[in-house]
């Protein structure tokens, strides 16, 4: 997911900015929280 987002940023706006790096951090945190929640609720 992060690689796809980075590729899209490179293609659309020719690189990463502070806003895109912040968005990647938020997406990563949400992904980890989702994975932990799914692991917890599956048992």
mmCIF file of N, CA and C in Angstrom:
data_model
loop_
_atom_site.group_PDB
_atom_site.id
_atom_site.type_symbol
_atom_site.label_atom_id
_atom_site.label_comp_id
_atom_site.label_asym_id
_atom_site.label_seq_id
_atom_site.Cartn_x
_atom_site.Cartn_y
_atom_site.Cartn_z
ATOM 1 N N UNK A 1 0.823 -1.180 0.000
ATOM 2 C CA UNK A 1 0.000 0.000 0.000
ATOM 3 C C UNK A 1 0.875 1.256 0.000
ATOM 4 N N UNK A 2 1.902 1.241 0.825
ATOM 5 C CA UNK A 2 2.765 2.415 0.901
ATOM 6 C C UNK A 2 3.538 2.604 -0.398
ATOM 7 N N UNK A 3 3.987 1.504 -0.985
ATOM 8 C CA UNK A 3 4.718 1.597 -2.247
ATOM 9 C C UNK A 3 3.824 2.155 -3.349
ATOM 10 N N UNK A 4 2.573 1.751 -3.374
ATOM 11 C CA UNK A 4 1.636 2.267 -4.374
ATOM 12 C C UNK A 4 1.388 3.756 -4.169
ATOM 13 N N UNK A 5 1.265 4.174 -2.915
ATOM 14 C CA UNK A 5 1.057 5.592 -2.619
ATOM 15 C C UNK A 5 2.281 6.411 -3.027
ATOM 16 N N UNK A 6 3.476 5.897 -2.733
ATOM 17 C CA UNK A 6 4.708 6.591 -3.111
ATOM 18 C C UNK A 6 4.825 6.692 -4.629
ATOM 19 N N UNK A 7 4.478 5.626 -5.330
ATOM 20 C CA UNK A 7 4.515 5.642 -6.796
ATOM 21 C C UNK A 7 3.540 6.675 -7.342
ATOM 22 N N UNK A 8 2.335 6.731 -6.756
ATOM 23 C CA UNK A 8 1.338 7.697 -7.206
ATOM 24 C C UNK A 8 1.829 9.130 -6.972
ATOM 25 N N UNK A 9 2.431 9.381 -5.820
ATOM 26 C CA UNK A 9 2.958 10.721 -5.534
ATOM 27 C C UNK A 9 4.056 11.090 -6.522
ATOM 28 N N UNK A 10 4.924 10.148 -6.816
ATOM 29 C CA UNK A 10 6.001 10.410 -7.769
ATOM 30 C C UNK A 10 5.428 10.727 -9.141
ATOM 31 N N UNK A 11 4.416 9.998 -9.533
ATOM 32 C CA UNK A 11 3.822 10.171 -10.856
ATOM 33 C C UNK A 11 3.023 11.462 -10.961
ATOM 34 N N UNK A 12 2.233 11.769 -9.927
ATOM 35 C CA UNK A 12 1.321 12.915 -9.993
ATOM 36 C C UNK A 12 1.992 14.247 -9.671
ATOM 37 N N UNK A 13 2.856 14.260 -8.646
ATOM 38 C CA UNK A 13 3.416 15.544 -8.207
ATOM 39 C C UNK A 13 4.941 15.545 -8.197
ATOM 40 N N UNK A 14 5.539 14.588 -8.860
ATOM 41 C CA UNK A 14 6.994 14.510 -9.010
ATOM 42 C C UNK A 14 7.749 14.436 -7.696
ATOM 43 N N UNK A 15 7.261 13.636 -6.773
ATOM 44 C CA UNK A 15 8.010 13.413 -5.551
ATOM 45 C C UNK A 15 7.173 13.531 -4.296
ATOM 46 N N UNK A 16 7.862 13.394 -3.182
ATOM 47 C CA UNK A 16 7.202 13.438 -1.884
ATOM 48 C C UNK A 16 7.302 14.845 -1.299
ATOM 49 N N UNK A 17 6.278 15.234 -0.587
ATOM 50 C CA UNK A 17 6.280 16.491 0.152
ATOM 51 C C UNK A 17 6.015 16.155 1.613
ATOM 52 N N UNK A 18 6.052 17.148 2.457
ATOM 53 C CA UNK A 18 5.751 16.919 3.867
ATOM 54 C C UNK A 18 4.353 16.373 4.064
ATOM 55 N N UNK A 19 3.412 16.853 3.280
ATOM 56 C CA UNK A 19 2.033 16.374 3.392
ATOM 57 C C UNK A 19 1.910 14.913 2.993
ATOM 58 N N UNK A 20 2.606 14.517 1.940
ATOM 59 C CA UNK A 20 2.513 13.116 1.524
ATOM 60 C C UNK A 20 3.212 12.201 2.520
ATOM 61 N N UNK A 21 4.313 12.660 3.113
ATOM 62 C CA UNK A 21 4.982 11.848 4.134
ATOM 63 C C UNK A 21 4.099 11.702 5.365
ATOM 64 N N UNK A 22 3.406 12.763 5.737
ATOM 65 C CA UNK A 22 2.466 12.683 6.856
ATOM 66 C C UNK A 22 1.325 11.731 6.558
ATOM 67 N N UNK A 23 0.841 11.766 5.324
ATOM 68 C CA UNK A 23 -0.242 10.862 4.933
ATOM 69 C C UNK A 23 0.220 9.409 4.986
ATOM 70 N N UNK A 24 1.456 9.153 4.571
ATOM 71 C CA UNK A 24 1.989 7.791 4.637
ATOM 72 C C UNK A 24 2.070 7.322 6.083
ATOM 73 N N UNK A 25 2.489 8.212 6.980
ATOM 74 C CA UNK A 25 2.545 7.856 8.411
ATOM 75 C C UNK A 25 1.157 7.496 8.925
ATOM 76 N N UNK A 26 0.164 8.302 8.593
ATOM 77 C CA UNK A 26 -1.201 8.042 9.054
ATOM 78 C C UNK A 26 -1.739 6.738 8.478
ATOM 79 N N UNK A 27 -1.488 6.486 7.204
ATOM 80 C CA UNK A 27 -1.943 5.237 6.587
ATOM 81 C C UNK A 27 -1.264 4.028 7.225
ATOM 82 N N UNK A 28 0.013 4.159 7.527
ATOM 83 C CA UNK A 28 0.738 3.060 8.176
ATOM 84 C C UNK A 28 0.178 2.779 9.559
ATOM 85 N N UNK A 29 -0.065 3.829 10.327
ATOM 86 C CA UNK A 29 -0.623 3.659 11.669
ATOM 87 C C UNK A 29 -2.002 3.012 11.615
ATOM 88 N N UNK A 30 -2.816 3.442 10.660
ATOM 89 C CA UNK A 30 -4.152 2.862 10.524
ATOM 90 C C UNK A 30 -4.059 1.391 10.133
ATOM 91 N N UNK A 31 -3.121 1.050 9.256
ATOM 92 C CA UNK A 31 -2.939 -0.340 8.852
ATOM 93 C C UNK A 31 -2.503 -1.225 10.003
ATOM 94 N N UNK A 32 -1.592 -0.729 10.826
ATOM 95 C CA UNK A 32 -1.138 -1.499 11.987
ATOM 96 C C UNK A 32 -2.281 -1.663 12.982
ATOM 97 N N UNK A 33 -3.018 -0.594 13.237
ATOM 98 C CA UNK A 33 -4.147 -0.674 14.169
ATOM 99 C C UNK A 33 -5.191 -1.671 13.672
ATOM 100 N N UNK A 34 -5.452 -1.669 12.381
ATOM 101 C CA UNK A 34 -6.408 -2.614 11.809
ATOM 102 C C UNK A 34 -5.906 -4.047 11.945
ATOM 103 N N UNK A 35 -4.631 -4.271 11.655
ATOM 104 C CA UNK A 35 -4.067 -5.619 11.761
ATOM 105 C C UNK A 35 -4.111 -6.134 13.196
ATOM 106 N N UNK A 36 -3.778 -5.280 14.150
ATOM 107 C CA UNK A 36 -3.814 -5.683 15.558
ATOM 108 C C UNK A 36 -5.245 -5.979 15.982
ATOM 109 N N UNK A 37 -6.179 -5.145 15.558
ATOM 110 C CA UNK A 37 -7.588 -5.366 15.900
ATOM 111 C C UNK A 37 -8.102 -6.678 15.328
ATOM 112 N N UNK A 38 -7.770 -6.944 14.076
ATOM 113 C CA UNK A 38 -8.209 -8.197 13.454
ATOM 114 C C UNK A 38 -7.581 -9.401 14.138
ATOM 115 N N UNK A 39 -6.314 -9.293 14.512
ATOM 116 C CA UNK A 39 -5.648 -10.398 15.205
ATOM 117 C C UNK A 39 -6.282 -10.631 16.568
ATOM 118 N N UNK A 40 -6.625 -9.575 17.259
ATOM 119 C CA UNK A 40 -7.228 -9.696 18.586
ATOM 120 C C UNK A 40 -8.622 -10.306 18.503
ATOM 121 N N UNK A 41 -9.434 -9.836 17.572
ATOM 122 C CA UNK A 41 -10.820 -10.289 17.486
ATOM 123 C C UNK A 41 -10.965 -11.654 16.830
ATOM 124 N N UNK A 42 -9.934 -12.138 16.142
ATOM 125 C CA UNK A 42 -10.048 -13.448 15.489
ATOM 126 C C UNK A 42 -9.840 -14.603 16.462
ATOM 127 N N UNK A 43 -9.342 -14.321 17.660
ATOM 128 C CA UNK A 43 -9.107 -15.394 18.640
ATOM 129 C C UNK A 43 -10.182 -15.449 19.635
#
